[in-house]
Each structure stands twice: as C-alpha cells, then as structure tokens.
Short mmCIF file of N, CA, C and O in Angstrom, two decimals:
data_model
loop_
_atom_site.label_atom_id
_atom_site.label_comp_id
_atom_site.label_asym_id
_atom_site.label_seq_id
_atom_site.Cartn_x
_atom_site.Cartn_y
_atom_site.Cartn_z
N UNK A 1 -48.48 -81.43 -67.13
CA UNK A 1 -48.84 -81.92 -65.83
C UNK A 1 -48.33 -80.96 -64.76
O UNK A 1 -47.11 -80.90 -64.58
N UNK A 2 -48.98 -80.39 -64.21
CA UNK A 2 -48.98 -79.43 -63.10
C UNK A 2 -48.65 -79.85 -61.50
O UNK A 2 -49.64 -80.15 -60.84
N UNK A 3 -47.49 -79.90 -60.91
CA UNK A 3 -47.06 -80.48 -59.51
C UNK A 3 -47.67 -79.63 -58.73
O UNK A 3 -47.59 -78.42 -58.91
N UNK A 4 -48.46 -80.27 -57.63
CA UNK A 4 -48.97 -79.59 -56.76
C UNK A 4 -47.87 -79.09 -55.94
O UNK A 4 -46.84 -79.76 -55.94
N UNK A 5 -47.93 -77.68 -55.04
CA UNK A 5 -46.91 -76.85 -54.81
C UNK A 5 -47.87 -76.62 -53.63
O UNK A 5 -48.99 -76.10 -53.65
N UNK A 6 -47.02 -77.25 -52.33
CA UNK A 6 -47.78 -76.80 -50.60
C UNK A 6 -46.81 -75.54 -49.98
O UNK A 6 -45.66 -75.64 -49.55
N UNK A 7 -47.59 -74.42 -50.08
CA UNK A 7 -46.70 -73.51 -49.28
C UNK A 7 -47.41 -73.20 -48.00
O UNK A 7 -48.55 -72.85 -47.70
N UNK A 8 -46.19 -73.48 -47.29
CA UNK A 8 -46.45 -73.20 -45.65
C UNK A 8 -45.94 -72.00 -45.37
O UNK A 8 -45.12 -71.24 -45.88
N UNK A 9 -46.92 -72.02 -44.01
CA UNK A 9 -47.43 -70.64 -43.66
C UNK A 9 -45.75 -70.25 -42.33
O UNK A 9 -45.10 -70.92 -41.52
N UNK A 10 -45.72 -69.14 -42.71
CA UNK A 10 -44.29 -69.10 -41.42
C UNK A 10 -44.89 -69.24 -40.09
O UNK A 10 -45.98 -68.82 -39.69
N UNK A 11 -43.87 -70.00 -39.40
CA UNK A 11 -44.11 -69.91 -37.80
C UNK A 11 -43.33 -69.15 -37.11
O UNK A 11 -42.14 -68.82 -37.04
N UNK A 12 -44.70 -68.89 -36.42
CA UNK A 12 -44.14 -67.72 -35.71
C UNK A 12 -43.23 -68.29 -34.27
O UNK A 12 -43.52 -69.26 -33.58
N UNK A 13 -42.34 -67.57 -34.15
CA UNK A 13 -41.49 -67.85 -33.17
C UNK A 13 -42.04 -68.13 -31.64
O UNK A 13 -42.73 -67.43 -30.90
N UNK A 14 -41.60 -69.12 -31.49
CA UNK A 14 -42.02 -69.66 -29.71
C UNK A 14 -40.86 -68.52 -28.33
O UNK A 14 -39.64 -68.40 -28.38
N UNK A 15 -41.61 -68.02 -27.50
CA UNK A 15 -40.98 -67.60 -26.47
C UNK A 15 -40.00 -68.25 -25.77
O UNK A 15 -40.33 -69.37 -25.37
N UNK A 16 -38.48 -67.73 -25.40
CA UNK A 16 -37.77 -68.61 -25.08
C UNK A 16 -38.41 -68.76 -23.27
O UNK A 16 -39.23 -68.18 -22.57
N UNK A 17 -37.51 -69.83 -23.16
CA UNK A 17 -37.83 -69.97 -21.50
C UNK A 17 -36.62 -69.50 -21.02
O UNK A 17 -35.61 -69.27 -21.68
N UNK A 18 -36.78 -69.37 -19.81
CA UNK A 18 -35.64 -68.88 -19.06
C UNK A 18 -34.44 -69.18 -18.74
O UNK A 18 -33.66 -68.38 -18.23
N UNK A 19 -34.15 -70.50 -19.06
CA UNK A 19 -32.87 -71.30 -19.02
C UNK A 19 -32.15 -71.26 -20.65
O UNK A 19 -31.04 -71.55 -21.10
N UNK A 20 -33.18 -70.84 -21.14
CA UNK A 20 -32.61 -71.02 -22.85
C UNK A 20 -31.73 -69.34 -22.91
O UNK A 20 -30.77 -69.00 -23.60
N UNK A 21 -32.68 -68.40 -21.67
CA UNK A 21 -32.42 -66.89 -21.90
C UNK A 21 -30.96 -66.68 -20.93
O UNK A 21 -30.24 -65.69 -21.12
N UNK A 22 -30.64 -67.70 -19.92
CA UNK A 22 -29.49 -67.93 -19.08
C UNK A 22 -28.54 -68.40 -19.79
O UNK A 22 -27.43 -67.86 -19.80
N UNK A 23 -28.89 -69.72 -20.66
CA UNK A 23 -27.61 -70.16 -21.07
C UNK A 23 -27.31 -68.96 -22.44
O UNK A 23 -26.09 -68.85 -22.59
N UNK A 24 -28.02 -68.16 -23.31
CA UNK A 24 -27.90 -67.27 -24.45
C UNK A 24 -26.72 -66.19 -24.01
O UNK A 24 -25.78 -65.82 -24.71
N UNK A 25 -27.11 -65.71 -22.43
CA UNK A 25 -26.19 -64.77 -21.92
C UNK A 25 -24.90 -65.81 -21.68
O UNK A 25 -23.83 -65.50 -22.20
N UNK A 26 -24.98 -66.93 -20.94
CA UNK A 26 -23.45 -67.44 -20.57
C UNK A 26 -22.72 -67.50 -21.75
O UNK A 26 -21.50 -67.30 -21.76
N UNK A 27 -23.56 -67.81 -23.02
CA UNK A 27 -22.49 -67.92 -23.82
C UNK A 27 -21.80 -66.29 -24.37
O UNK A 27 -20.62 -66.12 -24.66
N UNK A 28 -22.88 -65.25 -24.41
CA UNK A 28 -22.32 -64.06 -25.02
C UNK A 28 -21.24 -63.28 -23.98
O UNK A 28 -20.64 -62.21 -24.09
N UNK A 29 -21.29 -64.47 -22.74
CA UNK A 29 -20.28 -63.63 -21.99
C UNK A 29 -18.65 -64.14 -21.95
O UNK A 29 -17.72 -63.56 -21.40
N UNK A 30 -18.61 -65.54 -22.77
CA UNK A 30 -17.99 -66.41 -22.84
C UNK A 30 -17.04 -65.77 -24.19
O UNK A 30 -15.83 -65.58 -24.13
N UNK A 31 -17.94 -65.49 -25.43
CA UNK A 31 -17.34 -65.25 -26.09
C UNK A 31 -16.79 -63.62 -26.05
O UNK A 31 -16.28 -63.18 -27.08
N UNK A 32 -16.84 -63.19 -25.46
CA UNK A 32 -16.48 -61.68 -24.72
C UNK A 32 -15.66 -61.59 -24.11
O UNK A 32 -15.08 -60.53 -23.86
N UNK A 33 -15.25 -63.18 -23.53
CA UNK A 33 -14.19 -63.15 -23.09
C UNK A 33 -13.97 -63.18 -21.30
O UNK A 33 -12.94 -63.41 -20.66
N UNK A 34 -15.34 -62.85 -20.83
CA UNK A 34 -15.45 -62.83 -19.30
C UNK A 34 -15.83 -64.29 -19.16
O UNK A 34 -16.47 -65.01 -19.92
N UNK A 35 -15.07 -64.61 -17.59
CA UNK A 35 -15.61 -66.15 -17.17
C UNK A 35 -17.19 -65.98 -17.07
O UNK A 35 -17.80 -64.93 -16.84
N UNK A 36 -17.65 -67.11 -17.26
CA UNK A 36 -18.90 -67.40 -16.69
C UNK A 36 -19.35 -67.37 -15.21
O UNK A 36 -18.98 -68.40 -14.63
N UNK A 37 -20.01 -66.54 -14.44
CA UNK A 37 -20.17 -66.65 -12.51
C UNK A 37 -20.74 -68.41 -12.51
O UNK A 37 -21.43 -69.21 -13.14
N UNK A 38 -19.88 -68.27 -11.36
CA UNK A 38 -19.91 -69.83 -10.99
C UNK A 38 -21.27 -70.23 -10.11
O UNK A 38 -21.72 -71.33 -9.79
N UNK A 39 -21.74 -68.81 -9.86
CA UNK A 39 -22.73 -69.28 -8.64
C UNK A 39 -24.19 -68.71 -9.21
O UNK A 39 -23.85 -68.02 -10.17
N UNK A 40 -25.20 -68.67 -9.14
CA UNK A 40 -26.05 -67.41 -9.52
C UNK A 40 -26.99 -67.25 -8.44
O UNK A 40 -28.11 -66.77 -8.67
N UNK A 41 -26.61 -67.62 -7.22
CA UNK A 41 -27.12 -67.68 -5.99
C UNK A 41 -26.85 -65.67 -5.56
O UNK A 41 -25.91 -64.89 -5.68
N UNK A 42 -28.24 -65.58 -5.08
CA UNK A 42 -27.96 -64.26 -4.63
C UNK A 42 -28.51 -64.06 -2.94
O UNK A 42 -29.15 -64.93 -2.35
N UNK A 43 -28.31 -63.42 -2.64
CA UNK A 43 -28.63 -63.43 -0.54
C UNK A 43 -29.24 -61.62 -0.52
O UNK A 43 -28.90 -60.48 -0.86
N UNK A 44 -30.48 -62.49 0.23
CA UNK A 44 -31.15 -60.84 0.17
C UNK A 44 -31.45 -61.02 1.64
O UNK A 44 -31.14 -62.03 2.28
N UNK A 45 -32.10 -59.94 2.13
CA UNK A 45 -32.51 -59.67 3.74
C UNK A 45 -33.85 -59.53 3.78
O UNK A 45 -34.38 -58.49 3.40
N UNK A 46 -34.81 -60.96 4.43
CA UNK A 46 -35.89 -60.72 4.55
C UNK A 46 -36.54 -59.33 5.31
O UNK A 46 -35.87 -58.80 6.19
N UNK A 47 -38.16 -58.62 4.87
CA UNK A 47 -38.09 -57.69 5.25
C UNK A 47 -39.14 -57.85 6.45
O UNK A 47 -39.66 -56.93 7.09
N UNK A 48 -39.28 -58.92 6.57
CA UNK A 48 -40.09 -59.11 8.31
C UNK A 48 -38.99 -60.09 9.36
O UNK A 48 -38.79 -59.53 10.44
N UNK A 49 -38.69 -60.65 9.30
CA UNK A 49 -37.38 -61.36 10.27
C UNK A 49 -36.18 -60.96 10.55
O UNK A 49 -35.46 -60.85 11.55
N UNK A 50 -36.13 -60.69 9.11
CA UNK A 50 -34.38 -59.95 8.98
C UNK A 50 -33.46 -61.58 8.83
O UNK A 50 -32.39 -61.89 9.36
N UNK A 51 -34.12 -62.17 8.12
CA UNK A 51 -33.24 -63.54 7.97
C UNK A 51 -32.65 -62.87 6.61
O UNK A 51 -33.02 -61.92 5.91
N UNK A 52 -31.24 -64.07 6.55
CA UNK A 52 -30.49 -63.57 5.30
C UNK A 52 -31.08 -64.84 4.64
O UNK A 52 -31.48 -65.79 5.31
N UNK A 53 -31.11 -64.75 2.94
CA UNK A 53 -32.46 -65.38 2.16
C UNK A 53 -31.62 -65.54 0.80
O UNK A 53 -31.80 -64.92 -0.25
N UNK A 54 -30.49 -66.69 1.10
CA UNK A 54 -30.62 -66.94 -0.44
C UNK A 54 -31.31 -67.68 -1.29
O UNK A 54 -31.77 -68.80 -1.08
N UNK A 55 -31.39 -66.89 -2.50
CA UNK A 55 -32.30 -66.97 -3.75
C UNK A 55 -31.19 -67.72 -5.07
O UNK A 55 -30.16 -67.37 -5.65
N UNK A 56 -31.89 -68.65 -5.10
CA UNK A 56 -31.16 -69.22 -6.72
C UNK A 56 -32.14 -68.73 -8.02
O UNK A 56 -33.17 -68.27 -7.52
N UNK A 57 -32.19 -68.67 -9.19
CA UNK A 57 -32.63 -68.67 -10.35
C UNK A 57 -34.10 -69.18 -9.96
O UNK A 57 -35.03 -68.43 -9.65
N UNK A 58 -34.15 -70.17 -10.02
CA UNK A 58 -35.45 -71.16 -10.10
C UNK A 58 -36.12 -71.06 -8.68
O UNK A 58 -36.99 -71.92 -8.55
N UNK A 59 -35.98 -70.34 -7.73
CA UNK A 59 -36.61 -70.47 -6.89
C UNK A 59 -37.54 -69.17 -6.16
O UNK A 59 -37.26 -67.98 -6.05
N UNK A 60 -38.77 -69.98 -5.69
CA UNK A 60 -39.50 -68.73 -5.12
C UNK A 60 -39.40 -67.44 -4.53
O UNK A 60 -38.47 -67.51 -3.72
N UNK A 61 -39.83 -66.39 -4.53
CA UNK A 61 -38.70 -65.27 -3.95
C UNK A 61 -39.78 -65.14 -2.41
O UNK A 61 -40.67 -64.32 -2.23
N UNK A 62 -39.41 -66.04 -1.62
CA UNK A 62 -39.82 -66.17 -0.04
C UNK A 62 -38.99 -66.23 0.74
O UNK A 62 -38.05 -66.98 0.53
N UNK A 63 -39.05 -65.31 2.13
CA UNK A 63 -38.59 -66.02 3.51
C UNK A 63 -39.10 -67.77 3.69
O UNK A 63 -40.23 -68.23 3.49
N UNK A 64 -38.00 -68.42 4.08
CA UNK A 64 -37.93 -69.94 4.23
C UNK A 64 -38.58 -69.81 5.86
O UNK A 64 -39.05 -70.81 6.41
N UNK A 65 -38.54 -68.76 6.40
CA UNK A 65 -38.56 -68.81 7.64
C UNK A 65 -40.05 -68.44 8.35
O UNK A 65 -40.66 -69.13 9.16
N UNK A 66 -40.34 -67.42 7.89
CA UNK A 66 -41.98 -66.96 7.92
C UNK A 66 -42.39 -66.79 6.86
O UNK A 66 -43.57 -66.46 6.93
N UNK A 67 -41.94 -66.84 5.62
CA UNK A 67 -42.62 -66.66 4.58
C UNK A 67 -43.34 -65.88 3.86
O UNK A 67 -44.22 -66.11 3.04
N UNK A 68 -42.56 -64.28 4.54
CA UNK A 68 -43.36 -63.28 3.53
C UNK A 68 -41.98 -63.15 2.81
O UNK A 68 -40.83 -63.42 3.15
N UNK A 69 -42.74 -62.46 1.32
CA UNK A 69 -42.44 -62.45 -0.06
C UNK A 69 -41.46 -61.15 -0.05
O UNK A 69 -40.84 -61.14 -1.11
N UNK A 70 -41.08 -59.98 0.83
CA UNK A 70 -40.84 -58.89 0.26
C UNK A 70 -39.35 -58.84 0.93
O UNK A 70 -39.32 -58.54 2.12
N UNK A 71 -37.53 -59.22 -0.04
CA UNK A 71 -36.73 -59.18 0.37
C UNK A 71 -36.44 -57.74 -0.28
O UNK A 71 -37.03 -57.03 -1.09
N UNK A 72 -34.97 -57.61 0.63
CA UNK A 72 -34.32 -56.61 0.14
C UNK A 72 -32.93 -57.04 0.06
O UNK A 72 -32.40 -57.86 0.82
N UNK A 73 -32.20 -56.23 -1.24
CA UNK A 73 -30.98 -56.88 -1.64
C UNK A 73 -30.14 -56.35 -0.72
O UNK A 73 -30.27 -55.18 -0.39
N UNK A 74 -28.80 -57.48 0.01
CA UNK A 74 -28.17 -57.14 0.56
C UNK A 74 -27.15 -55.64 -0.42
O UNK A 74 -27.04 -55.62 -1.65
N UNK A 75 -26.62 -54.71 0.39
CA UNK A 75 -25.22 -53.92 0.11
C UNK A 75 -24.35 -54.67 -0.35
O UNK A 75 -24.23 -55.88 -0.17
N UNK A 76 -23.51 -53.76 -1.15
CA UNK A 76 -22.01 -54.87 -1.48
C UNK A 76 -21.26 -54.19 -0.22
O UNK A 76 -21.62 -53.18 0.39
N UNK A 77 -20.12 -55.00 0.01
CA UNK A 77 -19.13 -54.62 1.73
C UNK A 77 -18.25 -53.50 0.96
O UNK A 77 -17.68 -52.60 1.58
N UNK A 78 -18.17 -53.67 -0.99
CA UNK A 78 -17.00 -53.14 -1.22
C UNK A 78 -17.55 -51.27 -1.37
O UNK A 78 -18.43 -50.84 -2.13
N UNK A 79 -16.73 -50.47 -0.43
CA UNK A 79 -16.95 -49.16 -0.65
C UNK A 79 -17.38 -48.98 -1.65
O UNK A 79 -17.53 -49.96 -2.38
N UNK A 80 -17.77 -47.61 -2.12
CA UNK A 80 -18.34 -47.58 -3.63
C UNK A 80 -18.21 -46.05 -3.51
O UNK A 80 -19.14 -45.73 -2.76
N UNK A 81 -17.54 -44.94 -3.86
CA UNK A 81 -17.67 -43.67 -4.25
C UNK A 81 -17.69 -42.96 -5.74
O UNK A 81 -17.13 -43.54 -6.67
N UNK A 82 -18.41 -41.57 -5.98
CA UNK A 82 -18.72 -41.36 -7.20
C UNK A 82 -18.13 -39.99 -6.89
O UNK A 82 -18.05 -39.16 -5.99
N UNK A 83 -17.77 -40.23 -8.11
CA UNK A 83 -16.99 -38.20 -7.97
C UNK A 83 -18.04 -37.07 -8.94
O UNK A 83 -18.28 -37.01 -10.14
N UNK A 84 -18.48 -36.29 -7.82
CA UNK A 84 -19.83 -35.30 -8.37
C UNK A 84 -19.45 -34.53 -9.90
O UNK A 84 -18.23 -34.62 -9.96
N UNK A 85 -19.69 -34.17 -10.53
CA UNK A 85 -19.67 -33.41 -11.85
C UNK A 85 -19.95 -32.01 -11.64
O UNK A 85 -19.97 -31.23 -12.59
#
C-alpha cells in the first residue's frame, strides 16, 4: 500500500515592510551594544519658505506650510574637519 506523499512547492519569501526593516536594525544595534536613538524624528529646511520641517519615519516628505515636496537636510552645529592626505 503506497502513502500518498504531497510535496509542496517552496515559498518564496514576502518583502519585509518597513517597520519590520526598523525594528531588524534596532535590534542589530542593540546587540552591538549601541543604545537604540530615542527619536527618529529628523528636521530639514523647506526649499521654498525656508520653514524648519520635521520629518518622522512614516510621514510624507512635505512642507506643512506650503507644501512643496523638496527639503534640504539641516547641517550638524558640530564643527566637522578632515585632515587632507
């Protein structure tokens, strides 16, 4: 007597989403040993108003104010020099 034998076909892997690809990094940064950033809020400079434009993860990348799309990332305040080669 011969058992019927169902072989399934592999599945192919589903694309992660973006919160699955956020929390993958918090943890590899965790176990690395660096804290996790508390904030992931970032502040850019709209490029028609000149409003300052913070941006969270999940949110549209617009001026709140007039509403064009094209920011620019603020500078960091902290000096920054490179020694030439």
């Amino acid at each position: 007597q011969a058992a019927a034998v169902r072989v399934l076909a592999p599945s192919t892997p589903q694309p992660m989403s973006d919160k699955q690809i956020v929390a993958k990094q918090e943890d590899a940064l965790q176990k690395a040993g660096e804290p996790a950033p508390a904030s992931r809020e970032v502040t850019y400079i709209c490029g028609n108003c000149g409003l300052d434009v913070t941006v969270k993860p999940d949110d549209a990348i617009r001026c709140r104010e007039c509403g064009y799309r094209i920011l620019f990332k603020k500078r960091c305040k902290k000096p920054m020099q490179y020694q030439a080669i």
